[in-house]
CSV table of C-alpha atoms and ligand atoms in Angstrom, one decimal:
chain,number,residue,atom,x,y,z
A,121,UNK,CA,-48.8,-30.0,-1.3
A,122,UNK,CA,-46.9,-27.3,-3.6
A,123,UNK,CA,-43.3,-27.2,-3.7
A,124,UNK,CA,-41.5,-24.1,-4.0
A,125,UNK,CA,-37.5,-24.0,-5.0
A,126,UNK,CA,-36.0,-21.4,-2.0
A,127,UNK,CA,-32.7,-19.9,-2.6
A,128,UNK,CA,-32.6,-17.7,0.2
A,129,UNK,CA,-35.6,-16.8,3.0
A,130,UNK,CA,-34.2,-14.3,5.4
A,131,UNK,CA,-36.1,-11.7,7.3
A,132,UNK,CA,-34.6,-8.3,6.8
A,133,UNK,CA,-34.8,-4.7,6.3
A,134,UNK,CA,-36.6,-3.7,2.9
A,135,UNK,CA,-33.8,-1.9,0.9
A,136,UNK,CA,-35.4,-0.2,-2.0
A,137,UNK,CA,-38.6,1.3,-3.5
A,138,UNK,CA,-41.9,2.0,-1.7
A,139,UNK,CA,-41.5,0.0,1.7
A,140,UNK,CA,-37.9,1.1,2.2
A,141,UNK,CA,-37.6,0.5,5.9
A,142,UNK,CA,-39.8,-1.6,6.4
A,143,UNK,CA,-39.1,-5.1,8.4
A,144,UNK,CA,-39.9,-8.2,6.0
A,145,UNK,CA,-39.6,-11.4,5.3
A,146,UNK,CA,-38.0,-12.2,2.0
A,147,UNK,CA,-38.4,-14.9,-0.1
A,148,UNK,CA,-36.2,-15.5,-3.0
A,149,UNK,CA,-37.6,-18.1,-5.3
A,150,UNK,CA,-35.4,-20.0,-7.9
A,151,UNK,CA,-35.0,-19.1,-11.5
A,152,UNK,CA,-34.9,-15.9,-13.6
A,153,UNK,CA,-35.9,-15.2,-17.5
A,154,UNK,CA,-32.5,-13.3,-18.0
A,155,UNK,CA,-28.6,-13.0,-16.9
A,156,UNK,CA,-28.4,-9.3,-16.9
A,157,UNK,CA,-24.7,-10.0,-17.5
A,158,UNK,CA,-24.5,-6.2,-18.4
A,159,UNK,CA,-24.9,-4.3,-15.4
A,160,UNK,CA,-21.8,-2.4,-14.5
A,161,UNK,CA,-20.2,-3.4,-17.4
A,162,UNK,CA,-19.1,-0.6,-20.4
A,163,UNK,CA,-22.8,-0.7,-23.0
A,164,UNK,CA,-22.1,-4.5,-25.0
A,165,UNK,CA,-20.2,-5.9,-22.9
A,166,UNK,CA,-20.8,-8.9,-20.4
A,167,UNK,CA,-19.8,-9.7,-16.8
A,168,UNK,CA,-17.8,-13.2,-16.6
A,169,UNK,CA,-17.5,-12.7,-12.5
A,170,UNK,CA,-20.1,-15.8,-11.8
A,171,UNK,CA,-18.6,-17.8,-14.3
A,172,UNK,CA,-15.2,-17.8,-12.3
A,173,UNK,CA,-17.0,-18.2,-9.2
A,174,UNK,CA,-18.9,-21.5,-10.8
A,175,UNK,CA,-15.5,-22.2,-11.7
A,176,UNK,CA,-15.0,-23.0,-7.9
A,177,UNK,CA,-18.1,-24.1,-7.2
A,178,UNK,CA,-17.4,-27.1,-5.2
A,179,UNK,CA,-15.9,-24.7,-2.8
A,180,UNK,CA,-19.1,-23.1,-1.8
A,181,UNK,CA,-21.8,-25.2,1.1
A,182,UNK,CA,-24.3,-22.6,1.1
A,183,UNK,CA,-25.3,-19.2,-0.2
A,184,UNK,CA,-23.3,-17.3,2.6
A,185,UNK,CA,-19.9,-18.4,0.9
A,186,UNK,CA,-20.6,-17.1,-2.5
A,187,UNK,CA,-18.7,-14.2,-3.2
A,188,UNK,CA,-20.5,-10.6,-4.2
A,189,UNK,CA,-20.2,-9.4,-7.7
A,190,UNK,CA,-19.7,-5.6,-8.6
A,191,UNK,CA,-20.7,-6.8,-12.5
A,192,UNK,CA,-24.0,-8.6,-13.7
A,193,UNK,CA,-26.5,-9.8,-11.8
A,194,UNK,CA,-25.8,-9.4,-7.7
A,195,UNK,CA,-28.5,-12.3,-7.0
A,196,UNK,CA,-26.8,-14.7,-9.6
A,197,UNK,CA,-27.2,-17.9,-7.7
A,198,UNK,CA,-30.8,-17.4,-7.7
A,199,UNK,CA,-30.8,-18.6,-11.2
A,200,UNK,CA,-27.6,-19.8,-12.3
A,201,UNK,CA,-28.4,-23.8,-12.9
A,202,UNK,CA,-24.6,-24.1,-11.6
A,203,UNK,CA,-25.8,-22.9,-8.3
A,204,UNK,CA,-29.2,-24.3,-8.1
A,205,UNK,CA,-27.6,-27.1,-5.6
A,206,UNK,CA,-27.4,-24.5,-2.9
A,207,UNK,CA,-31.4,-23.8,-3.3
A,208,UNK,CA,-33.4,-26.8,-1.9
A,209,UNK,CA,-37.1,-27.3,-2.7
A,210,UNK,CA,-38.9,-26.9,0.3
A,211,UNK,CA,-42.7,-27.3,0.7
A,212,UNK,CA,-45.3,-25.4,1.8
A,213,UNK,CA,-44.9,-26.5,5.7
A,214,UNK,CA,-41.4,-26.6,5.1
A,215,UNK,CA,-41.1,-22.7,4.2
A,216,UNK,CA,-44.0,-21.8,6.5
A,217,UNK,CA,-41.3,-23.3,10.0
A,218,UNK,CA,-38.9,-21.5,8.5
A,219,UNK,CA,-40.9,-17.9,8.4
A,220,UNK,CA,-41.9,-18.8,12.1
A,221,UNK,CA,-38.5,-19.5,13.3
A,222,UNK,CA,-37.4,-16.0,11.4
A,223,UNK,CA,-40.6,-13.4,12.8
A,224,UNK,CA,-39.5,-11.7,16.2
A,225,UNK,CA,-42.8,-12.9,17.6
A,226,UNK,CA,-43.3,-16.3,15.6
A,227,UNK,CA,-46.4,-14.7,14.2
A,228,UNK,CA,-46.8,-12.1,11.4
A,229,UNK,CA,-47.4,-8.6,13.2
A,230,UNK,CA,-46.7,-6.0,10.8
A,231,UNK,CA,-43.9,-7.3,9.0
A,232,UNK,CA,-44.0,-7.6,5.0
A,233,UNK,CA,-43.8,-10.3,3.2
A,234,UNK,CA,-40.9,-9.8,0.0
A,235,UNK,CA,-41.4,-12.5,-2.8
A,236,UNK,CA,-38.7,-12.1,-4.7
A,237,UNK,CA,-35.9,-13.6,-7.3
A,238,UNK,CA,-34.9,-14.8,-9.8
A,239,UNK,CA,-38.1,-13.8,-11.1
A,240,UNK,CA,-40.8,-15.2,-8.8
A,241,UNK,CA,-43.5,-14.8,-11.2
A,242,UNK,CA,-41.6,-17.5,-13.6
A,243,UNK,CA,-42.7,-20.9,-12.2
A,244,UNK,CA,-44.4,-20.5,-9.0
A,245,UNK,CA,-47.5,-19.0,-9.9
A,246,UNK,CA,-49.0,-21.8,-9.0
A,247,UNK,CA,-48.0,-22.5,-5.7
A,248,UNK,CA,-47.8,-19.1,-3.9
A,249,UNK,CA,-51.9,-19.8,-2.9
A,250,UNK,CA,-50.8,-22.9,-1.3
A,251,UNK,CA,-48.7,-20.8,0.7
A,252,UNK,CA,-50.4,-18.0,1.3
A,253,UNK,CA,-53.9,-19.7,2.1
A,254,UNK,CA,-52.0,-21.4,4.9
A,255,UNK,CA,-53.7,-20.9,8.4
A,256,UNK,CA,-50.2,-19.0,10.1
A,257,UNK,CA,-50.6,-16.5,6.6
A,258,UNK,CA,-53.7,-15.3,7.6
A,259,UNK,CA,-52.4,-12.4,9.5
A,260,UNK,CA,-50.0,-11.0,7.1
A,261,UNK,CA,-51.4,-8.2,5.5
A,262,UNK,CA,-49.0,-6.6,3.1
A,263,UNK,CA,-47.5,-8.7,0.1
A,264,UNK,CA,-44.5,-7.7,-2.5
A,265,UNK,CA,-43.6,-9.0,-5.7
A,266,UNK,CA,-40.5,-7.8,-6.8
A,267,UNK,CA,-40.4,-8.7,-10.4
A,268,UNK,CA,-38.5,-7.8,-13.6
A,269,UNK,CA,-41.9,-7.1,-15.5
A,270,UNK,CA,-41.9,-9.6,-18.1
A,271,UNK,CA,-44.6,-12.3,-16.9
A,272,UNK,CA,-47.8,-12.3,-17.4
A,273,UNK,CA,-50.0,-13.4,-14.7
A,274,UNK,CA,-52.5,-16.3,-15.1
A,275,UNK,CA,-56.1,-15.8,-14.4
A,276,UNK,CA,-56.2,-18.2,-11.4
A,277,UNK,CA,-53.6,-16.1,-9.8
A,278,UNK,CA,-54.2,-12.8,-10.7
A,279,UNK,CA,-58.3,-14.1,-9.2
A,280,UNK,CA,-56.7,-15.4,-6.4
A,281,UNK,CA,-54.8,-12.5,-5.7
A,282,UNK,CA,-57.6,-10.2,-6.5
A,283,UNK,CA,-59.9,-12.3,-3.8
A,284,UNK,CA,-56.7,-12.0,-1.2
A,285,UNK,CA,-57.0,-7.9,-1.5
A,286,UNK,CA,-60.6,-8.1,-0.7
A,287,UNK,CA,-59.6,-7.8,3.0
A,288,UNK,CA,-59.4,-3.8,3.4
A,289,UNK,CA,-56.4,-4.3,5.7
A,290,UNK,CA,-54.2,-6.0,3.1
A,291,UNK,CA,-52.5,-4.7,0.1
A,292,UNK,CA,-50.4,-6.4,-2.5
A,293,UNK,CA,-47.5,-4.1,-4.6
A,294,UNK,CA,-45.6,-5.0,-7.6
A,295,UNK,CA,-42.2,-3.7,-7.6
A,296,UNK,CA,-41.1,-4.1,-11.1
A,297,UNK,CA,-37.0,-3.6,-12.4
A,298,UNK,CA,-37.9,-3.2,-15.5
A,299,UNK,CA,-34.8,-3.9,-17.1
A,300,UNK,CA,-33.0,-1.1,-19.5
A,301,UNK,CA,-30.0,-2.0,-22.1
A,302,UNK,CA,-27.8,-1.3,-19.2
A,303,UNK,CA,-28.8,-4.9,-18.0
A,304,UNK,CA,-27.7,-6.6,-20.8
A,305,UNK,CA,-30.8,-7.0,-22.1
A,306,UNK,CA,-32.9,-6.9,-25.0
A,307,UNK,CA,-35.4,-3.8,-25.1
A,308,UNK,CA,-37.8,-5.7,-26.5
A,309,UNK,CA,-37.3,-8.8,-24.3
A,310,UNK,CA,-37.6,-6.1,-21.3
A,311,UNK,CA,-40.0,-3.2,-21.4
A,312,UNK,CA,-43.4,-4.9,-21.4
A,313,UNK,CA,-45.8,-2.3,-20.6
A,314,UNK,CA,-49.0,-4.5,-21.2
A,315,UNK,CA,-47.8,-6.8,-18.8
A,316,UNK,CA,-46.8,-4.0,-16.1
A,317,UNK,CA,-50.8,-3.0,-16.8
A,318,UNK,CA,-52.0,-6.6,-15.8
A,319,UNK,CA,-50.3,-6.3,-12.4
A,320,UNK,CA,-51.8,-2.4,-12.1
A,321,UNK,CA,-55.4,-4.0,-12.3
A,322,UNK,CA,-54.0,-6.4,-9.3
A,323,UNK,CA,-52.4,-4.2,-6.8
A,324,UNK,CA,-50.2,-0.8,-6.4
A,325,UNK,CA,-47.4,-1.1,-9.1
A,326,UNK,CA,-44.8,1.1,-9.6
A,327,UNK,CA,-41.4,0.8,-11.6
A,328,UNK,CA,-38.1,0.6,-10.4
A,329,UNK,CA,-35.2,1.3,-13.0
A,330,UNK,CA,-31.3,0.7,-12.2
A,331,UNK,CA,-29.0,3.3,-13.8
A,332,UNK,CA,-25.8,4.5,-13.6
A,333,UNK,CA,-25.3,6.9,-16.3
A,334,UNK,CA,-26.5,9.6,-18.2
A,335,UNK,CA,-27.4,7.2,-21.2
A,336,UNK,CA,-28.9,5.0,-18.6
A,337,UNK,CA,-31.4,7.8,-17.3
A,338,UNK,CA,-32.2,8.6,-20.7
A,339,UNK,CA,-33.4,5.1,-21.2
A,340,UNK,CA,-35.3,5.6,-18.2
A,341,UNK,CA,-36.7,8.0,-19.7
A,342,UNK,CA,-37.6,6.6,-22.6
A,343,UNK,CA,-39.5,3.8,-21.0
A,344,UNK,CA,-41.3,5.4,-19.1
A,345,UNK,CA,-42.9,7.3,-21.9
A,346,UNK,CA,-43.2,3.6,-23.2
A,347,UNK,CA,-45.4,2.5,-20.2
A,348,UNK,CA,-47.5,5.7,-20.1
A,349,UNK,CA,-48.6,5.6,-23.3
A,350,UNK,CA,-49.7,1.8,-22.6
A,351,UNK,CA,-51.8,3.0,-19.5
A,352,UNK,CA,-49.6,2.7,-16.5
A,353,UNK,CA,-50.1,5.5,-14.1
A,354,UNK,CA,-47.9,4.5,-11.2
A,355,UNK,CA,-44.9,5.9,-9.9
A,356,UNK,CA,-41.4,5.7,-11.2
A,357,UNK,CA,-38.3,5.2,-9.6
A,358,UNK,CA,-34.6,5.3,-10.2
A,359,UNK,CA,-32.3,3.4,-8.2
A,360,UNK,CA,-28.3,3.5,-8.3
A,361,UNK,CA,-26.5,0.4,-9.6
A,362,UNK,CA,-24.8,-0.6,-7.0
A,363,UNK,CA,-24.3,-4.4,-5.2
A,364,UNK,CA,-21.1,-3.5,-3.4
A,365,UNK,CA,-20.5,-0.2,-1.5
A,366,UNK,CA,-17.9,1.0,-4.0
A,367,UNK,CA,-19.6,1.0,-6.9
A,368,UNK,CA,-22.9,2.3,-5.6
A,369,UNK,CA,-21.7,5.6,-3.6
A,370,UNK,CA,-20.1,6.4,-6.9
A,371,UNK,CA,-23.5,7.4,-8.3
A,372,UNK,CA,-26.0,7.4,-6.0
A,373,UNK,CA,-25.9,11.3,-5.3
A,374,UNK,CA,-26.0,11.4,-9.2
A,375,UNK,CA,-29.3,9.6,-9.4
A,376,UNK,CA,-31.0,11.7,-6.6
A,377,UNK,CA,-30.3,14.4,-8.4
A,378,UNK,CA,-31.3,12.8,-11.6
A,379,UNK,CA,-34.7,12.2,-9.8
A,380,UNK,CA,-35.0,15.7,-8.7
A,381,UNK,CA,-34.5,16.7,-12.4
A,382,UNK,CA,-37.1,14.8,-14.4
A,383,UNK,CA,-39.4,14.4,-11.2
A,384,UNK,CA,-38.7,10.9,-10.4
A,385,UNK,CA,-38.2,9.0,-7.2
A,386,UNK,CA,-35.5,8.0,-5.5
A,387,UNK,CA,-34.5,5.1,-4.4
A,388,UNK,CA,-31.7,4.1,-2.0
A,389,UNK,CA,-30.3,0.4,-1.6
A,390,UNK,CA,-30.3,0.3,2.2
A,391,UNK,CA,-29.0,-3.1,1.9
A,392,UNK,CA,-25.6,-2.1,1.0
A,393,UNK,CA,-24.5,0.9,3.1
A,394,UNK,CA,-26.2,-1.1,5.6
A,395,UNK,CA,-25.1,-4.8,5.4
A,396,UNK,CA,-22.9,-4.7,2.7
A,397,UNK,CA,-25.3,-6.4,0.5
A,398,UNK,CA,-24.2,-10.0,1.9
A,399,UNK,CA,-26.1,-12.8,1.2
A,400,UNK,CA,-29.1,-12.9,3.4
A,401,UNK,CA,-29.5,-9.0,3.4
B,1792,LIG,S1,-34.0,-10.0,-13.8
B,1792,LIG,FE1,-33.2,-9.7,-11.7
B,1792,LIG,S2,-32.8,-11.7,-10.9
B,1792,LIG,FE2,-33.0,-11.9,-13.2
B,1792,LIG,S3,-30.9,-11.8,-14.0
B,1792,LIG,FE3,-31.8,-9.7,-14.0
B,1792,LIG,S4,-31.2,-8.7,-12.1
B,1792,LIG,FE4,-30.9,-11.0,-11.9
């Protein structure tokens, strides 16, 4: 039986991107490629907010007590080996009481299912089938990988997730954060359009970038030309930076206009006007 590393499973409201709205479960798997230490931080310069909270980390039982960042990563105990203690590895039975126990009706109806990170296409590749091939799956119809963009899928799983579309009611999207200097880092490390066309031959994939600035949109920009020119013909987003309330009504109406400028999409982070962005959300 597979073994997945859960830092958080929590059945929400889908913030961002194409299902924004939508009720989901979320599961945020452990582990991530990068740090993203960048992210509302002038260009060169690195957040040190998780580092003081690991500095305390003895204080914190479970993911509700960490504190939110406004700098770097917001998800950083997803992948922080400092926090890893707070993510237990939970088989497949394991995870699939704890979706039960989180559905309204204890049964998938039309809820979505959010796997998410970290970056849940790092390590786990090879158990999502044991989960999803599970009997209580069978009715869950619509699948999201939210994904920074940078790994490759394996031919068993990009088969196996090509056989699970060949139901006409299901559907499986690739939300990729592709991630811009802004992050922190490394273009090269980051824009990987022939991996963004793997997961087009899989499902509906579209990219999601986080900006806050002009320089920022430019970059968008830029990339995108990056992943047309590679073959990628889905739709592109632009999403405020933003994992607290202050810092993302600052330039949210400046992104939506942004997106009405270069003909873009919008997206909102319901999440935080909503709940604040807490852990769980
Ligand atoms: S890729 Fe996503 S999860 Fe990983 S460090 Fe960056 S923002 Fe965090």
């Amino acid at each position: 039986m597979s073994k997945i590393k859960i830092s958080e499973l929590f059945y929400s409201v889908q913030g961002e991107g194409r299902y924004m709205g939508v009720p989901s479960v979320f599961l945020r798997t452990f582990g991530c490629n990068f740090t993203c230490d960048g992210f509302g931080m002038p260009r060169g310069e690195k957040s040190n907010e998780r580092n003081q909270i690991a500095d305390h980390i003895a204080e914190f039982k479970q993911y509700r007590d960490l504190p939110l960042v406004s700098t770097g990563c917001d998800s950083y105990a997803s992948w922080d080996p400092r926090f890893k203690d707070l993510s237990p590895l939970l088989t497949t039975e394991a995870i699939i009481e704890r979706i039960k126990e989180l559905l309204p009706f204890r049964k998938w109806t039309r809820e979505h299912l959010v796997i998410t990170g970290g970056e849940p296409l790092l390590g786990w590749q090879r158990a999502f089938p044991d989960l999803l091939k599970h009997e209580f799956m069978q009715d869950l119809k619509e699948i999201t990988f939210e994904t920074n963009g940078t790994q490759r899928l394996t031919e068993d799983f990009k088969s196996y997730l090509t056989a699970w579309t060949d139901r006409a009611d299901r559907e499986i999207t690739f939300s990729v954060s592709a991630k811009l200097p802004a992050s922190g880092e490394r273009w090269e490390d980051a824009i990987k359009p022939d991996i963004v066309c793997q997961y087009q031959q899989v499902g509906w994939t579209y990219l999601k970038f986080v900006v806050a600035t002009e320089q920022d949109i430019y970059d968008a920009l830029a990339a995108t030309i990056t992943f047309r020119d590679e073959g990628f013909t889905g739709e592109v987003y632009l999403m405020p930076v933003g994992g607290v309330e202050s810092v993302y009504s600052l330039n949210n109406k400046n992104v939506a206009l942004a997106c009405m400028k270069h003909g873009l999409r919008y997206s909102d982070r319901l999440q935080v006007p909503l709940f604040k962005n807490e852990w769980g959300t």
